[in-house]
Tab-separated table of C-alpha atoms and ligand atoms in Angstrom:
chain	number	residue	atom	x	y	z
A	815	UNK	CA	80.040	144.569	120.666
A	816	UNK	CA	77.245	145.413	118.294
A	817	UNK	CA	78.709	145.072	114.796
A	818	UNK	CA	75.361	145.590	113.115
A	819	UNK	CA	74.904	149.003	114.762
A	820	UNK	CA	78.430	150.187	113.943
A	821	UNK	CA	78.077	148.868	110.388
A	822	UNK	CA	74.922	150.961	109.937
A	823	UNK	CA	76.854	154.067	110.956
A	824	UNK	CA	79.733	153.293	108.572
A	825	UNK	CA	77.358	152.554	105.710
A	826	UNK	CA	75.484	155.813	106.248
A	827	UNK	CA	78.777	157.724	106.115
A	828	UNK	CA	79.782	155.814	102.979
A	829	UNK	CA	76.457	156.662	101.315
A	830	UNK	CA	77.230	160.350	101.907
A	831	UNK	CA	80.636	159.963	100.251
A	832	UNK	CA	79.136	158.114	97.282
A	833	UNK	CA	76.635	160.938	96.790
A	834	UNK	CA	79.547	163.396	96.805
A	835	UNK	CA	81.575	161.376	94.280
A	836	UNK	CA	78.608	160.914	91.968
A	837	UNK	CA	79.437	157.451	90.689
A	838	UNK	CA	81.193	154.587	92.446
A	839	UNK	CA	81.355	151.256	90.654
A	840	UNK	CA	81.886	147.948	92.450
A	841	UNK	CA	82.328	144.816	90.321
A	842	UNK	CA	82.140	141.379	91.901
A	843	UNK	CA	83.121	138.110	90.290
A	844	UNK	CA	81.822	134.772	91.521
A	845	UNK	CA	82.964	131.520	89.932
A	846	UNK	CA	80.863	128.427	90.643
A	847	UNK	CA	77.847	127.829	92.858
A	848	UNK	CA	79.299	127.658	96.370
A	849	UNK	CA	76.205	128.411	98.516
A	850	UNK	CA	78.038	130.442	101.188
A	851	UNK	CA	79.760	132.540	98.498
A	852	UNK	CA	76.415	133.192	96.818
A	853	UNK	CA	75.039	134.457	100.140
A	854	UNK	CA	78.078	136.715	100.720
A	855	UNK	CA	77.909	138.173	97.220
A	856	UNK	CA	74.158	138.766	97.613
A	857	UNK	CA	74.723	140.649	100.895
A	858	UNK	CA	77.520	142.736	99.385
A	859	UNK	CA	75.338	143.744	96.427
A	860	UNK	CA	72.388	144.640	98.611
A	861	UNK	CA	74.550	146.819	100.860
A	862	UNK	CA	76.335	148.396	97.881
A	863	UNK	CA	73.075	149.266	96.153
A	864	UNK	CA	71.632	150.742	99.368
A	865	UNK	CA	74.717	152.949	99.716
A	866	UNK	CA	74.230	154.301	96.173
A	867	UNK	CA	76.964	152.304	94.419
A	868	UNK	CA	76.532	150.928	90.947
A	869	UNK	CA	77.441	147.294	91.504
A	870	UNK	CA	77.911	144.796	88.692
A	871	UNK	CA	77.559	141.111	89.385
A	872	UNK	CA	79.626	138.737	87.225
A	873	UNK	CA	78.735	135.087	87.747
A	874	UNK	CA	80.680	132.426	85.893
A	875	UNK	CA	80.151	128.660	85.833
A	876	UNK	CA	82.444	126.397	87.887
A	877	UNK	CA	83.854	125.094	84.595
A	878	UNK	CA	85.333	128.536	83.742
A	879	UNK	CA	89.011	128.239	82.828
A	880	UNK	CA	91.702	130.310	84.498
A	881	UNK	CA	92.402	132.189	81.288
A	882	UNK	CA	88.710	133.049	80.834
A	883	UNK	CA	88.626	134.403	84.394
A	884	UNK	CA	91.840	136.362	83.823
A	885	UNK	CA	90.326	137.891	80.688
A	886	UNK	CA	87.336	139.138	82.699
A	887	UNK	CA	89.627	140.545	85.406
A	888	UNK	CA	91.644	142.378	82.723
A	889	UNK	CA	88.462	143.768	81.205
A	890	UNK	CA	87.263	145.059	84.594
A	891	UNK	CA	90.740	146.451	85.356
A	892	UNK	CA	90.439	148.586	82.242
A	893	UNK	CA	86.813	149.602	82.794
A	894	UNK	CA	86.752	153.257	83.847
A	895	UNK	CA	83.356	152.750	85.499
A	896	UNK	CA	84.752	150.159	87.910
A	897	UNK	CA	86.362	151.574	91.061
A	898	UNK	CA	86.474	148.374	93.078
A	899	UNK	CA	86.918	144.810	91.874
A	900	UNK	CA	86.596	141.747	94.039
A	901	UNK	CA	86.891	138.103	93.130
A	902	UNK	CA	85.013	136.016	95.669
A	903	UNK	CA	87.063	133.227	97.260
A	904	UNK	CA	87.348	130.284	97.279
A	905	UNK	CA	87.875	129.667	93.568
A	906	UNK	CA	87.425	126.211	92.044
A	907	UNK	CA	90.470	123.922	92.483
A	908	UNK	CA	91.595	124.142	88.847
A	909	UNK	CA	92.153	127.894	89.162
A	910	UNK	CA	95.307	129.240	90.823
A	911	UNK	CA	94.016	131.785	93.321
A	912	UNK	CA	97.367	133.582	93.588
A	913	UNK	CA	97.566	134.167	89.835
A	914	UNK	CA	94.063	135.636	89.758
A	915	UNK	CA	94.551	137.891	92.782
A	916	UNK	CA	97.847	139.182	91.351
A	917	UNK	CA	96.016	140.077	88.142
A	918	UNK	CA	93.695	142.541	89.907
A	919	UNK	CA	94.689	146.181	89.400
A	920	UNK	CA	96.046	147.073	92.899
A	921	UNK	CA	94.230	150.387	93.053
A	922	UNK	CA	90.915	148.567	92.474
A	923	UNK	CA	91.712	145.694	94.870
A	924	UNK	CA	89.039	146.460	97.484
A	925	UNK	CA	89.637	143.151	99.286
A	926	UNK	CA	93.266	144.184	99.862
A	927	UNK	CA	94.545	140.805	98.660
A	928	UNK	CA	97.007	141.871	95.939
A	929	UNK	CA	100.647	141.423	97.100
A	930	UNK	CA	101.191	145.134	96.584
A	931	UNK	CA	98.476	146.087	99.084
A	932	UNK	CA	99.518	143.260	101.442
A	933	UNK	CA	103.106	144.535	101.141
A	934	UNK	CA	102.185	148.123	101.943
A	935	UNK	CA	100.389	146.861	105.057
A	936	UNK	CA	103.429	144.803	106.091
A	937	UNK	CA	105.619	147.901	105.667
A	938	UNK	CA	103.345	149.830	108.024
A	939	UNK	CA	102.029	152.122	105.286
A	940	UNK	CA	98.612	150.605	104.620
A	941	UNK	CA	96.775	151.384	101.394
A	942	UNK	CA	93.741	149.170	100.876
A	943	UNK	CA	93.361	146.913	103.921
A	944	UNK	CA	91.301	143.676	103.874
A	945	UNK	CA	87.769	144.394	105.055
A	946	UNK	CA	87.423	141.844	107.858
A	947	UNK	CA	90.596	142.890	109.733
A	948	UNK	CA	89.632	146.514	109.275
A	949	UNK	CA	86.219	145.723	110.744
A	950	UNK	CA	87.824	144.051	113.790
A	951	UNK	CA	89.910	147.136	114.570
A	952	UNK	CA	86.947	149.455	113.985
A	953	UNK	CA	84.910	147.474	116.526
A	954	UNK	CA	87.700	147.648	119.119
A	955	UNK	CA	88.004	151.397	118.543
A	956	UNK	CA	84.259	151.952	118.748
A	957	UNK	CA	84.206	150.343	122.183
A	958	UNK	CA	87.246	152.276	123.398
A	959	UNK	CA	89.554	149.269	123.773
A	960	UNK	CA	93.092	150.507	124.443
A	961	UNK	CA	95.447	148.827	121.969
A	962	UNK	CA	98.688	150.630	122.725
A	963	UNK	CA	100.791	148.259	124.834
A	964	UNK	CA	97.921	145.752	125.121
A	965	UNK	CA	98.690	142.046	125.045
A	966	UNK	CA	96.800	140.691	122.073
A	967	UNK	CA	96.434	137.183	120.714
A	968	UNK	CA	95.315	136.539	117.153
A	969	UNK	CA	94.260	132.936	116.541
A	970	UNK	CA	94.727	132.100	112.851
A	971	UNK	CA	97.390	133.155	110.349
A	972	UNK	CA	95.501	133.368	107.061
A	973	UNK	CA	96.386	136.046	104.529
A	974	UNK	CA	92.843	137.415	104.574
A	975	UNK	CA	92.247	137.645	108.338
A	976	UNK	CA	94.910	136.482	110.813
A	977	UNK	CA	98.051	138.074	109.337
A	978	UNK	CA	96.529	141.448	108.411
A	979	UNK	CA	94.769	141.734	111.789
A	980	UNK	CA	98.093	141.063	113.511
A	981	UNK	CA	99.787	143.713	111.369
A	982	UNK	CA	97.112	146.297	112.121
A	983	UNK	CA	97.468	145.577	115.843
A	984	UNK	CA	101.250	145.957	115.681
A	985	UNK	CA	100.771	149.244	113.900
A	986	UNK	CA	98.617	150.367	116.809
A	987	UNK	CA	101.482	149.510	119.177
A	988	UNK	CA	99.896	146.383	120.627
A	989	UNK	CA	102.064	143.413	121.629
A	990	UNK	CA	100.922	140.659	119.311
A	991	UNK	CA	101.097	136.884	119.531
A	992	UNK	CA	99.877	134.884	116.546
A	993	UNK	CA	98.571	131.423	117.442
A	994	UNK	CA	97.759	128.775	114.845
A	995	UNK	CA	97.183	125.072	114.315
A	996	UNK	CA	100.699	124.173	115.545
A	997	UNK	CA	100.625	126.371	118.646
A	998	UNK	CA	101.357	124.500	121.866
A	999	UNK	CA	98.973	125.315	124.705
A	1000	UNK	CA	96.674	127.893	123.124
A	1001	UNK	CA	94.948	128.415	126.489
A	1002	UNK	CA	98.198	129.589	128.126
A	1003	UNK	CA	98.561	132.318	125.494
A	1004	UNK	CA	94.913	133.317	125.678
A	1005	UNK	CA	94.911	133.661	129.461
A	1006	UNK	CA	97.483	136.462	129.138
A	1007	UNK	CA	95.576	138.387	126.477
A	1008	UNK	CA	93.772	141.699	126.956
A	1009	UNK	CA	92.459	141.395	123.400
A	1010	UNK	CA	91.682	138.186	121.495
A	1011	UNK	CA	90.835	137.897	117.804
A	1012	UNK	CA	89.679	134.392	116.888
A	1013	UNK	CA	89.817	133.657	113.138
A	1014	UNK	CA	90.010	129.903	112.930
A	1015	UNK	CA	86.867	128.232	111.646
A	1016	UNK	CA	86.487	125.802	114.592
A	1017	UNK	CA	83.117	126.006	116.336
A	1018	UNK	CA	83.395	127.254	119.950
A	1019	UNK	CA	87.149	126.632	120.170
A	1020	UNK	CA	87.680	129.438	122.687
A	1021	UNK	CA	86.145	128.546	126.062
A	1022	UNK	CA	85.439	130.749	129.076
A	1023	UNK	CA	88.225	129.202	131.159
A	1024	UNK	CA	90.818	130.185	128.508
A	1025	UNK	CA	89.967	133.888	128.599
A	1026	UNK	CA	91.377	136.535	130.941
A	1027	UNK	CA	88.572	138.235	132.919
A	1028	UNK	CA	87.661	141.555	131.313
A	1029	UNK	CA	89.339	140.823	127.967
A	1030	UNK	CA	87.902	142.114	124.673
A	1031	UNK	CA	87.144	139.164	122.404
A	1032	UNK	CA	86.486	139.461	118.677
A	1033	UNK	CA	84.946	136.381	117.107
A	1034	UNK	CA	85.595	136.249	113.356
A	1035	UNK	CA	84.598	132.591	112.925
A	1036	UNK	CA	81.641	131.572	110.809
A	1037	UNK	CA	80.808	127.896	111.255
A	1038	UNK	CA	77.714	126.205	109.953
A	1039	UNK	CA	76.700	123.512	112.458
A	1040	UNK	CA	73.576	121.512	113.294
A	1041	UNK	CA	72.817	124.278	115.830
A	1042	UNK	CA	72.981	126.913	113.095
A	1043	UNK	CA	75.633	129.560	112.580
A	1044	UNK	CA	78.208	129.661	115.390
A	1045	UNK	CA	81.513	131.424	115.914
A	1046	UNK	CA	84.937	130.274	117.108
A	1047	UNK	CA	84.119	131.536	120.598
A	1048	UNK	CA	81.861	129.700	123.021
A	1049	UNK	CA	78.946	131.910	124.145
A	1050	UNK	CA	79.994	131.143	127.765
A	1051	UNK	CA	82.950	133.503	127.191
A	1052	UNK	CA	80.472	136.383	127.590
A	1053	UNK	CA	80.468	135.632	131.350
A	1054	UNK	CA	84.209	136.288	131.614
A	1055	UNK	CA	85.050	138.757	128.839
A	1056	UNK	CA	84.584	142.493	129.209
A	1057	UNK	CA	83.491	142.749	125.582
A	1058	UNK	CA	82.560	140.102	123.019
A	1059	UNK	CA	81.531	140.416	119.385
A	1060	UNK	CA	78.689	137.989	118.689
A	1061	UNK	CA	78.171	135.654	115.729
A	1062	UNK	CA	76.040	136.609	113.905
A	1063	UNK	CA	75.893	140.394	114.320
A	1064	UNK	CA	79.538	141.180	115.072
A	1065	UNK	CA	82.327	141.017	112.504
A	1066	UNK	CA	80.082	139.869	109.626
A	1067	UNK	CA	78.210	143.164	109.110
A	1068	UNK	CA	81.459	145.085	109.683
A	1069	UNK	CA	83.155	143.187	106.855
A	1070	UNK	CA	80.516	144.376	104.413
A	1071	UNK	CA	80.595	147.945	105.708
A	1072	UNK	CA	84.395	148.042	105.400
A	1073	UNK	CA	84.259	146.650	101.873
A	1074	UNK	CA	82.073	149.615	100.938
A	1075	UNK	CA	84.420	151.991	102.756
A	1076	UNK	CA	87.380	150.459	100.869
A	1077	UNK	CA	85.557	150.932	97.571
A	1078	UNK	CA	84.948	154.623	98.212
A	1079	UNK	CA	88.580	155.062	99.220
A	1080	UNK	CA	89.733	153.176	96.111
A	1081	UNK	CA	87.581	155.471	93.973
A	1082	UNK	CA	89.207	158.536	95.548
A	1083	UNK	CA	92.689	157.030	95.245
A	1084	UNK	CA	92.279	156.338	91.538
A	1085	UNK	CA	90.758	159.737	90.860
A	1086	UNK	CA	93.746	161.296	92.592
A	1087	UNK	CA	96.179	159.415	90.350
A	1088	UNK	CA	96.832	156.229	92.378
A	1089	UNK	CA	99.405	155.571	95.084
A	1090	UNK	CA	101.790	158.428	95.703
A	1091	UNK	CA	105.285	157.613	94.471
A	1092	UNK	CA	104.422	154.266	92.917
A	1093	UNK	CA	103.298	152.961	89.577
A	1094	UNK	CA	100.387	150.554	90.001
B	1769	NAD	P1	91.745	129.704	107.225
B	1769	NAD	O1	91.219	128.304	107.211
B	1769	NAD	O2	92.452	130.254	106.055
B	1769	NAD	O3	92.712	129.870	108.478
B	1769	NAD	C1	92.420	129.279	109.711
B	1769	NAD	C2	93.588	129.450	110.646
B	1769	NAD	O4	93.284	128.842	111.874
B	1769	NAD	C3	94.881	128.830	110.138
B	1769	NAD	O5	95.886	129.812	110.141
B	1769	NAD	C4	95.197	127.724	111.147
B	1769	NAD	O6	96.583	127.622	111.443
B	1769	NAD	C5	94.414	128.141	112.368
B	1769	NAD	N1	93.944	127.005	113.157
B	1769	NAD	C6	93.317	125.897	112.708
B	1769	NAD	N2	93.030	125.079	113.744
B	1769	NAD	C7	93.493	125.681	114.857
B	1769	NAD	C8	93.487	125.341	116.233
B	1769	NAD	N3	92.944	124.212	116.650
B	1769	NAD	N4	94.052	126.193	117.096
B	1769	NAD	C9	94.594	127.355	116.686
B	1769	NAD	N5	94.606	127.748	115.375
B	1769	NAD	C10	94.075	126.900	114.494
B	1769	NAD	O7	90.494	130.600	107.625
B	1769	NAD	P2	90.191	132.179	107.410
B	1769	NAD	O8	89.893	132.444	106.014
B	1769	NAD	O9	91.216	132.990	108.130
B	1769	NAD	O10	88.829	132.262	108.233
B	1769	NAD	C11	88.768	131.961	109.610
B	1769	NAD	C12	87.320	131.961	110.066
B	1769	NAD	O11	86.801	133.265	109.894
B	1769	NAD	C13	86.388	131.048	109.258
B	1769	NAD	O12	85.395	130.545	110.124
B	1769	NAD	C14	85.780	131.980	108.239
B	1769	NAD	O13	84.516	131.537	107.795
B	1769	NAD	C15	85.650	133.236	109.067
B	1769	NAD	N6	85.614	134.470	108.285
B	1769	NAD	C16	84.638	135.345	108.579
B	1769	NAD	C17	84.547	136.536	107.902
B	1769	NAD	C18	83.464	137.502	108.257
B	1769	NAD	O14	83.237	138.435	107.536
B	1769	NAD	N7	82.791	137.330	109.391
B	1769	NAD	C19	85.477	136.856	106.911
B	1769	NAD	C20	86.514	135.953	106.642
B	1769	NAD	C21	86.569	134.758	107.357
């Protein structure tokens, strides 16, 4: 599954919407010097600029206090020029991630991490959905993978990938099993699955012999190893699977494209007065 190609299509469509809206502001906040986070923020800015957004890049030292960070979030919440606001994770240990994410104005929460957006997704009425899970579903749709009634296994139960992916799959009428670090016999679950989403962070955890022939396999993992960047899925799975999203070039580019899509949708939502029937 070519995530880079689909991402190009999504980004071109987003650029058209930005041109129509006139101004779309995306503000990013990065605390500290985590090298991977710096790369992700750089990629997001490049893509946002190419799509015609007006991105603003807030970089704070690792020593920033929680209250200083909260002040910046409040300022960006109130900034009319900012349609989307994302705080890059992970945050330094002395900052309570939950407190910061809850401080983001829900209608600007383009990472879909505020409990209000997570709650809407859990209720089956999604508002702003986290970009990576959205990218996984978009890839499956692009390649015509039937989700209704399909047996799907999501490996990983994080709030940013595993749980929202599972919820999106349920919403599409798939039968969903969530596997995690305490799952007994992962291979037995995987062998039954028509669709696998691996979001673990363990290099090449999923091997060919665990996968049902013809299955669609989405590899979300990003693992830096001595062999370079590898996913959670062993490349040998390509011999067995019907479809496989590669690392790099699969979910990664889709995450960025979906962040831009979320930002445009957040801009429209806010301009239309926010969530219908609620008071964010
Ligand atoms: P996380 O560490 O929050 O969650 C990992 C999950 O894997 C946990 O729920 C844990 O229970 C499960 N797990 C751990 N060991 C396991 C095992 N042996 N068997 C089964 N399950 C096991 O990670 P995350 O934030 O969800 O990210 C997962 C991976 O996806 C990471 O490699 C991350 O870098 C990558 N990621 C990629 C993108 C992208 O855009 N491509 C975006 C987000 C995350």
